[in-house]
mmCIF file of C-alpha atoms and ligand atoms in Angstrom:
data_model
loop_
_atom_site.group_PDB
_atom_site.id
_atom_site.type_symbol
_atom_site.label_atom_id
_atom_site.label_comp_id
_atom_site.label_asym_id
_atom_site.label_seq_id
_atom_site.Cartn_x
_atom_site.Cartn_y
_atom_site.Cartn_z
ATOM 1 C CA MET G 1 85.833 124.763 94.624
ATOM 2 C CA ILE G 2 85.418 124.025 98.580
ATOM 3 C CA LEU G 3 88.942 124.959 99.564
ATOM 4 C CA GLU G 4 89.487 128.192 97.355
ATOM 5 C CA ASP G 5 92.111 130.549 98.835
ATOM 6 C CA ARG G 6 93.523 127.842 101.352
ATOM 7 C CA ALA G 7 97.098 126.798 101.741
ATOM 8 C CA ALA G 8 97.773 123.285 102.121
ATOM 9 C CA LEU G 9 100.845 121.417 103.203
ATOM 10 C CA VAL G 10 101.311 117.469 102.195
ATOM 11 C CA THR G 11 104.031 115.620 103.432
ATOM 12 C CA GLY G 12 105.220 112.638 101.259
ATOM 13 C CA ALA G 13 103.511 113.885 98.420
ATOM 14 C CA SER G 14 105.677 112.621 95.688
ATOM 15 C CA ARG G 15 104.124 109.466 95.568
ATOM 16 C CA GLY G 16 101.255 107.055 96.642
ATOM 17 C CA ILE G 17 98.197 108.826 99.102
ATOM 18 C CA GLY G 18 100.305 111.870 99.353
ATOM 19 C CA ARG G 19 100.445 112.331 95.690
ATOM 20 C CA ALA G 20 96.731 111.559 95.509
ATOM 21 C CA ALA G 21 96.094 113.792 98.444
ATOM 22 C CA ALA G 22 97.855 116.749 96.986
ATOM 23 C CA LEU G 23 95.854 116.544 93.826
ATOM 24 C CA ALA G 24 92.798 116.315 95.346
ATOM 25 C CA LEU G 25 93.104 119.234 97.692
ATOM 26 C CA SER G 26 94.302 121.241 94.600
ATOM 27 C CA ARG G 27 91.392 120.150 92.461
ATOM 28 C CA ALA G 28 88.832 121.352 95.515
ATOM 29 C CA GLY G 29 90.692 124.906 95.008
ATOM 30 C CA SER G 30 93.579 124.786 97.472
ATOM 31 C CA ARG G 31 97.211 125.686 96.838
ATOM 32 C CA VAL G 32 99.467 123.156 97.701
ATOM 33 C CA ALA G 33 103.032 122.745 98.863
ATOM 34 C CA VAL G 34 104.130 119.180 98.001
ATOM 35 C CA ASN G 35 106.843 117.752 100.365
ATOM 36 C CA TYR G 36 109.093 115.097 99.254
ATOM 37 C CA SER G 37 112.409 113.688 100.801
ATOM 38 C CA ALA G 38 114.268 111.681 98.070
ATOM 39 C CA SER G 39 111.829 111.617 95.090
ATOM 40 C CA LYS G 40 112.474 115.158 93.339
ATOM 41 C CA GLU G 41 111.656 114.276 89.954
ATOM 42 C CA ALA G 42 108.497 112.602 91.199
ATOM 43 C CA ALA G 43 107.468 115.282 93.265
ATOM 44 C CA LEU G 44 108.203 117.924 90.395
ATOM 45 C CA GLY G 45 105.986 116.040 88.302
ATOM 46 C CA VAL G 46 103.408 116.237 90.990
ATOM 47 C CA VAL G 47 103.801 119.861 90.803
ATOM 48 C CA GLU G 48 103.512 119.939 86.980
ATOM 49 C CA GLU G 49 100.326 117.970 87.072
ATOM 50 C CA ILE G 50 98.453 120.279 89.323
ATOM 51 C CA LYS G 51 100.018 123.290 87.501
ATOM 52 C CA SER G 52 98.734 121.937 83.813
ATOM 53 C CA ALA G 53 95.281 121.671 85.394
ATOM 54 C CA GLY G 54 95.462 125.173 86.712
ATOM 55 C CA GLY G 55 96.180 124.855 89.984
ATOM 56 C CA GLU G 56 98.931 126.368 92.457
ATOM 57 C CA ALA G 57 101.765 124.086 94.013
ATOM 58 C CA PHE G 58 105.471 124.070 94.710
ATOM 59 C CA ALA G 59 107.817 121.262 95.700
ATOM 60 C CA VAL G 60 109.567 121.265 98.876
ATOM 61 C CA GLN G 61 112.158 119.083 99.966
ATOM 62 C CA ALA G 62 112.232 118.089 103.951
ATOM 63 C CA ASP G 63 113.001 114.869 105.888
ATOM 64 C CA VAL G 64 110.230 114.962 108.210
ATOM 65 C CA SER G 65 111.970 112.980 110.728
ATOM 66 C CA ARG G 66 114.374 115.926 111.537
ATOM 67 C CA ALA G 67 112.835 118.950 113.348
ATOM 68 C CA ALA G 68 115.013 121.526 111.473
ATOM 69 C CA ASP G 69 113.742 120.288 108.110
ATOM 70 C CA ALA G 70 110.203 120.309 109.126
ATOM 71 C CA ALA G 71 110.422 123.909 110.339
ATOM 72 C CA LYS G 72 112.350 125.140 107.437
ATOM 73 C CA MET G 73 109.482 123.734 105.211
ATOM 74 C CA VAL G 74 106.667 125.280 107.245
ATOM 75 C CA SER G 75 108.811 128.734 106.972
ATOM 76 C CA GLU G 76 109.239 128.024 102.967
ATOM 77 C CA VAL G 77 105.054 127.520 102.665
ATOM 78 C CA LEU G 78 104.606 130.452 104.826
ATOM 79 C CA GLU G 79 106.758 132.703 102.734
ATOM 80 C CA ARG G 80 105.213 131.388 99.720
ATOM 81 C CA TYR G 81 101.471 131.650 100.576
ATOM 82 C CA GLY G 82 101.648 134.106 103.686
ATOM 83 C CA ARG G 83 99.272 131.185 105.689
ATOM 84 C CA LEU G 84 99.242 127.516 106.347
ATOM 85 C CA ASP G 85 95.499 126.096 106.783
ATOM 86 C CA ILE G 86 95.706 122.403 105.844
ATOM 87 C CA LEU G 87 98.657 120.201 106.947
ATOM 88 C CA VAL G 88 98.218 116.045 105.707
ATOM 89 C CA ASN G 89 100.887 114.480 107.955
ATOM 90 C CA ASN G 90 101.329 111.690 105.157
ATOM 91 C CA ALA G 91 104.651 110.833 105.034
ATOM 92 C CA GLY G 92 105.598 107.296 106.404
ATOM 93 C CA ILE G 93 107.870 104.117 106.100
ATOM 94 C CA THR G 94 107.525 100.425 106.605
ATOM 95 C CA ARG G 95 110.552 98.342 107.953
ATOM 96 C CA ASP G 96 108.517 95.090 108.595
ATOM 97 C CA ASN G 97 109.702 92.134 110.814
ATOM 98 C CA LEU G 98 108.923 89.788 113.322
ATOM 99 C CA LEU G 99 110.189 91.165 116.796
ATOM 100 C CA LEU G 100 113.092 88.949 117.361
ATOM 101 C CA ARG G 101 114.535 89.882 114.050
ATOM 102 C CA LEU G 102 113.342 93.390 114.109
ATOM 103 C CA SER G 103 116.790 95.553 114.444
ATOM 104 C CA GLU G 104 116.923 98.666 116.449
ATOM 105 C CA ASP G 105 117.646 100.735 113.452
ATOM 106 C CA SER G 106 113.984 99.544 111.998
ATOM 107 C CA TRP G 107 112.513 100.745 115.035
ATOM 108 C CA ASP G 108 113.976 103.953 115.279
ATOM 109 C CA ALA G 109 113.467 104.646 111.732
ATOM 110 C CA VAL G 110 109.794 103.898 111.757
ATOM 111 C CA LEU G 111 109.119 105.801 114.724
ATOM 112 C CA ASP G 112 111.284 108.789 113.867
ATOM 113 C CA THR G 113 109.353 109.084 110.436
ATOM 114 C CA ASN G 114 105.951 108.181 111.202
ATOM 115 C CA LEU G 115 105.459 109.602 114.654
ATOM 116 C CA LYS G 116 108.264 111.954 115.547
ATOM 117 C CA GLY G 117 107.830 113.337 112.138
ATOM 118 C CA VAL G 118 103.998 114.142 112.699
ATOM 119 C CA TYR G 119 105.437 115.869 115.887
ATOM 120 C CA ASN G 120 108.144 117.598 114.397
ATOM 121 C CA CYS G 121 105.349 119.218 111.311
ATOM 122 C CA LEU G 122 102.998 119.943 113.689
ATOM 123 C CA ARG G 123 105.484 121.997 116.194
ATOM 124 C CA ALA G 124 106.286 124.111 113.216
ATOM 125 C CA ALA G 125 102.701 124.347 111.857
ATOM 126 C CA ALA G 126 101.086 124.906 115.147
ATOM 127 C CA ARG G 127 101.957 128.482 115.690
ATOM 128 C CA PRO G 128 100.477 129.978 112.314
ATOM 129 C CA MET G 129 97.502 128.195 112.826
ATOM 130 C CA LEU G 130 96.801 129.148 116.393
ATOM 131 C CA LYS G 131 97.617 132.685 115.074
ATOM 132 C CA GLN G 132 95.118 132.210 112.458
ATOM 133 C CA ARG G 133 92.700 130.749 114.472
ATOM 134 C CA PHE G 134 91.929 128.142 111.920
ATOM 135 C CA GLY G 135 93.513 125.123 110.953
ATOM 136 C CA ARG G 136 92.613 121.592 109.505
ATOM 137 C CA VAL G 137 95.303 118.663 110.487
ATOM 138 C CA VAL G 138 94.858 115.389 109.000
ATOM 139 C CA ASN G 139 97.381 112.720 110.259
ATOM 140 C CA LEU G 140 97.836 109.138 108.061
ATOM 141 C CA ALA G 141 97.234 106.211 110.695
ATOM 142 C CA SER G 142 96.580 102.914 109.696
ATOM 143 C CA VAL G 143 94.171 99.825 110.499
ATOM 144 C CA ALA G 144 97.738 98.695 111.905
ATOM 145 C CA GLY G 145 97.393 101.016 115.068
ATOM 146 C CA LEU G 146 93.937 99.656 115.412
ATOM 147 C CA MET G 147 94.290 95.879 115.521
ATOM 148 C CA ALA G 148 97.116 93.157 115.500
ATOM 149 C CA SER G 149 99.653 93.355 112.594
ATOM 150 C CA PRO G 150 102.051 90.512 113.188
ATOM 151 C CA GLY G 151 105.514 91.613 111.596
ATOM 152 C CA GLN G 152 104.973 95.423 112.255
ATOM 153 C CA VAL G 153 105.473 96.011 115.851
ATOM 154 C CA ASN G 154 107.341 99.217 115.212
ATOM 155 C CA TYR G 155 104.576 100.371 112.434
ATOM 156 C CA SER G 156 101.838 99.716 114.623
ATOM 157 C CA ALA G 157 103.019 101.109 117.480
ATOM 158 C CA ALA G 158 103.594 104.475 115.747
ATOM 159 C CA LYS G 159 100.369 104.478 114.129
ATOM 160 C CA ALA G 160 98.654 104.007 117.355
ATOM 161 C CA GLY G 161 100.822 106.609 118.679
ATOM 162 C CA VAL G 162 99.188 108.861 115.693
ATOM 163 C CA ILE G 163 95.874 108.098 116.801
ATOM 164 C CA ALA G 164 96.406 108.916 120.386
ATOM 165 C CA LEU G 165 98.076 112.181 119.665
ATOM 166 C CA THR G 166 95.409 113.301 117.183
ATOM 167 C CA ARG G 167 93.074 112.895 119.697
ATOM 168 C CA THR G 168 95.024 114.446 122.533
ATOM 169 C CA LEU G 169 95.918 117.546 120.136
ATOM 170 C CA ALA G 170 92.324 117.935 119.083
ATOM 171 C CA ARG G 171 91.397 118.870 122.443
ATOM 172 C CA GLU G 172 94.504 121.077 122.888
ATOM 173 C CA PHE G 173 93.501 123.239 119.677
ATOM 174 C CA GLY G 174 89.753 122.740 119.789
ATOM 175 C CA SER G 175 89.362 126.169 121.269
ATOM 176 C CA ARG G 176 91.181 127.882 118.098
ATOM 177 C CA ASN G 177 89.070 126.449 115.460
ATOM 178 C CA ILE G 178 91.775 123.775 114.608
ATOM 179 C CA THR G 179 90.296 120.412 113.801
ATOM 180 C CA VAL G 180 92.625 117.459 113.713
ATOM 181 C CA ASN G 181 91.809 114.296 112.652
ATOM 182 C CA ALA G 182 93.302 111.045 111.376
ATOM 183 C CA VAL G 183 92.335 108.668 108.455
ATOM 184 C CA ALA G 184 93.236 104.658 109.095
ATOM 185 C CA PRO G 185 93.845 103.255 105.364
ATOM 186 C CA GLY G 186 93.842 99.579 105.324
ATOM 187 C CA PHE G 187 95.290 97.762 102.113
ATOM 188 C CA ILE G 188 95.966 100.523 99.338
ATOM 189 C CA GLU G 189 97.822 100.146 96.140
ATOM 190 C CA THR G 190 101.035 101.874 96.403
ATOM 191 C CA ASP G 191 104.790 101.333 96.493
ATOM 192 C CA MET G 192 104.604 100.346 99.914
ATOM 193 C CA THR G 193 102.447 97.529 99.581
ATOM 194 C CA ARG G 194 103.522 96.527 96.208
ATOM 195 C CA GLU G 195 106.715 95.440 98.051
ATOM 196 C CA LEU G 196 104.568 92.577 99.982
ATOM 197 C CA PRO G 197 104.958 89.281 98.884
ATOM 198 C CA GLY G 198 102.037 87.444 97.026
ATOM 199 C CA GLU G 199 101.196 85.315 99.847
ATOM 200 C CA ALA G 200 100.546 88.203 102.158
ATOM 201 C CA ARG G 201 98.685 90.082 99.635
ATOM 202 C CA GLU G 202 96.351 87.086 99.234
ATOM 203 C CA SER G 203 95.522 86.804 102.965
ATOM 204 C CA TYR G 204 94.882 90.333 103.042
ATOM 205 C CA LEU G 205 92.429 90.366 99.938
ATOM 206 C CA LYS G 206 90.469 87.369 101.594
ATOM 207 C CA ARG G 207 89.830 89.217 104.525
ATOM 208 C CA ILE G 208 88.651 92.434 102.981
ATOM 209 C CA ALA G 209 84.621 92.624 102.619
ATOM 210 C CA LEU G 210 84.916 94.473 99.422
ATOM 211 C CA GLU G 211 87.088 91.874 97.892
ATOM 212 C CA ARG G 212 89.710 94.347 96.385
ATOM 213 C CA PHE G 213 92.793 96.298 97.407
ATOM 214 C CA GLY G 214 92.050 100.414 97.747
ATOM 215 C CA ARG G 215 93.225 103.040 95.684
ATOM 216 C CA PRO G 216 95.048 106.207 96.823
ATOM 217 C CA GLU G 217 92.278 108.382 95.556
ATOM 218 C CA GLU G 218 89.729 106.741 97.698
ATOM 219 C CA VAL G 219 91.761 108.130 100.966
ATOM 220 C CA ALA G 220 92.496 111.443 99.289
ATOM 221 C CA GLU G 221 88.719 111.900 98.870
ATOM 222 C CA VAL G 222 88.361 111.399 102.756
ATOM 223 C CA ILE G 223 91.439 113.635 103.513
ATOM 224 C CA VAL G 224 89.661 116.164 101.400
ATOM 225 C CA PHE G 225 86.440 116.091 102.969
ATOM 226 C CA LEU G 226 88.066 116.168 106.453
ATOM 227 C CA VAL G 227 89.695 119.660 105.861
ATOM 228 C CA SER G 228 86.345 120.794 103.968
ATOM 229 C CA PRO G 229 83.400 123.130 105.772
ATOM 230 C CA ALA G 230 81.592 119.762 105.454
ATOM 231 C CA ALA G 231 83.648 118.471 108.130
ATOM 232 C CA GLY G 232 83.860 121.501 110.576
ATOM 233 C CA TYR G 233 82.466 119.867 113.585
ATOM 234 C CA ILE G 234 84.434 116.583 113.375
ATOM 235 C CA THR G 235 87.733 116.620 115.192
ATOM 236 C CA GLY G 236 89.699 113.946 117.096
ATOM 237 C CA GLN G 237 88.237 111.241 115.066
ATOM 238 C CA THR G 238 89.896 108.139 113.266
ATOM 239 C CA VAL G 239 88.190 107.494 109.956
ATOM 240 C CA VAL G 240 88.993 104.018 108.825
ATOM 241 C CA VAL G 241 88.967 103.571 105.013
ATOM 242 C CA ASP G 242 89.839 99.705 104.596
ATOM 243 C CA GLY G 243 86.874 98.204 102.476
ATOM 244 C CA GLY G 244 86.029 96.281 105.687
ATOM 245 C CA LEU G 245 89.486 94.726 106.390
ATOM 246 C CA SER G 246 89.209 95.354 110.187
ATOM 247 C CA ILE G 247 85.405 94.926 110.965
HETATM 248 P P1 NAP A 301 104.489 105.495 99.617
HETATM 249 O O1 NAP A 301 103.948 105.140 98.472
HETATM 250 O O2 NAP A 301 105.848 104.254 100.016
HETATM 251 O O3 NAP A 301 105.233 106.800 100.066
HETATM 252 C C1 NAP A 301 105.705 107.305 100.876
HETATM 253 C C2 NAP A 301 105.917 108.717 100.812
HETATM 254 O O4 NAP A 301 106.356 109.319 101.821
HETATM 255 C C3 NAP A 301 106.768 109.543 99.563
HETATM 256 O O5 NAP A 301 106.246 110.566 99.223
HETATM 257 C C4 NAP A 301 107.955 109.438 100.316
HETATM 258 O O6 NAP A 301 108.817 110.460 99.833
HETATM 259 C C5 NAP A 301 107.670 110.090 101.808
HETATM 260 N N1 NAP A 301 108.395 109.966 102.705
HETATM 261 C C6 NAP A 301 109.059 108.747 103.119
HETATM 262 N N2 NAP A 301 109.853 109.272 104.429
HETATM 263 C C7 NAP A 301 109.996 110.453 104.285
HETATM 264 C C8 NAP A 301 110.380 111.402 105.130
HETATM 265 N N3 NAP A 301 111.311 111.165 106.261
HETATM 266 N N4 NAP A 301 110.383 112.790 104.721
HETATM 267 C C9 NAP A 301 109.324 113.058 103.983
HETATM 268 N N5 NAP A 301 108.913 112.288 103.311
HETATM 269 C C10 NAP A 301 108.973 110.928 103.576
HETATM 270 O O7 NAP A 301 103.573 105.667 100.728
HETATM 271 P P2 NAP A 301 101.875 105.214 100.884
HETATM 272 O O8 NAP A 301 101.364 103.849 100.795
HETATM 273 O O9 NAP A 301 101.352 106.495 99.900
HETATM 274 O O10 NAP A 301 101.568 105.858 102.347
HETATM 275 C C11 NAP A 301 101.437 106.873 102.892
HETATM 276 C C12 NAP A 301 100.708 106.981 104.105
HETATM 277 O O11 NAP A 301 99.640 106.160 104.405
HETATM 278 C C13 NAP A 301 102.058 106.514 105.137
HETATM 279 O O12 NAP A 301 101.787 107.353 106.426
HETATM 280 C C14 NAP A 301 101.564 105.389 105.523
HETATM 281 O O13 NAP A 301 101.954 104.579 106.419
HETATM 282 C C15 NAP A 301 100.184 105.285 105.536
HETATM 283 N N6 NAP A 301 99.474 103.840 104.986
HETATM 284 C C16 NAP A 301 99.391 103.561 103.895
HETATM 285 C C17 NAP A 301 98.751 102.201 103.974
HETATM 286 C C18 NAP A 301 98.793 101.508 102.197
HETATM 287 O O14 NAP A 301 98.312 100.234 102.144
HETATM 288 N N7 NAP A 301 99.494 101.844 101.285
HETATM 289 C C19 NAP A 301 97.929 101.576 104.688
HETATM 290 C C20 NAP A 301 97.881 102.207 105.906
HETATM 291 C C21 NAP A 301 98.479 103.303 105.975
HETATM 292 P P3 NAP A 301 110.033 110.049 98.890
HETATM 293 O O15 NAP A 301 109.268 109.746 97.549
HETATM 294 O O16 NAP A 301 110.758 111.499 98.512
HETATM 295 O O17 NAP A 301 110.754 108.884 99.485
#
């Protein structure tokens, strides 16, 4: 129980990597606020799963792209748990297209959720963490933020932004014992990648050294490590979890 007595907030925890992170944080002893945007039933399912395993959790609705939603969500966590130690900025979407076909709406939606969403949640969570003089932040980036990803100019720009923000914030908050790191997954089997056509999946698979796609749990374990005492001297880093896709 390396995270005993900690209070965590995971955005986009109703499905995929966020869900796996919420479950793994709970298994490590943390109380967990399970954020969702639209999938209420799925989020309540995650809460049930945590409770039936003896953990503590509640579901909280918020669209992270809206500053007021993010602020209200953090207030709810503080009301429930009296503190906020761990923030996992995981909520994210894709709206893929080649540049000439990429609409302004798709650009805005992806930047608003994947990058501004991180800013919104951090703005809300920073004050309690600074007061506590303790905080552990993990932002979900992507290998698309580190290497070319045709058809994803919006997504790769947002994720590169997340990586830069992570580095800068690590310096801003370092003196208050708050670490800020990012995880950059490659191809992980979730609803997000399930939408991709067979051809695209095959082409990714050929480039992965481990010759298989990743599982959400394999990203979640790295998130738990980054917020655990074992990673107390790691900040501003982006940990790539991609089975060797980007090497
Ligand atoms: P997913 O299965 O599609 O789940 C996305 C989650 O984000 C859902 O819980 C969804 O909530 C939530 N969400 C979406 N928009 C939101 C908003 N505006 N406010 C609050 N929550 C919102 O995605 P995933 O594959 O697990 O991806 C999780 C993160 O990892 C994302 O940041 C993604 O970019 C990143 N990532 C994923 C992969 C991959 O291969 N899967 C690779 C690299 C990086 P609802 O259920 O309520 O819609």
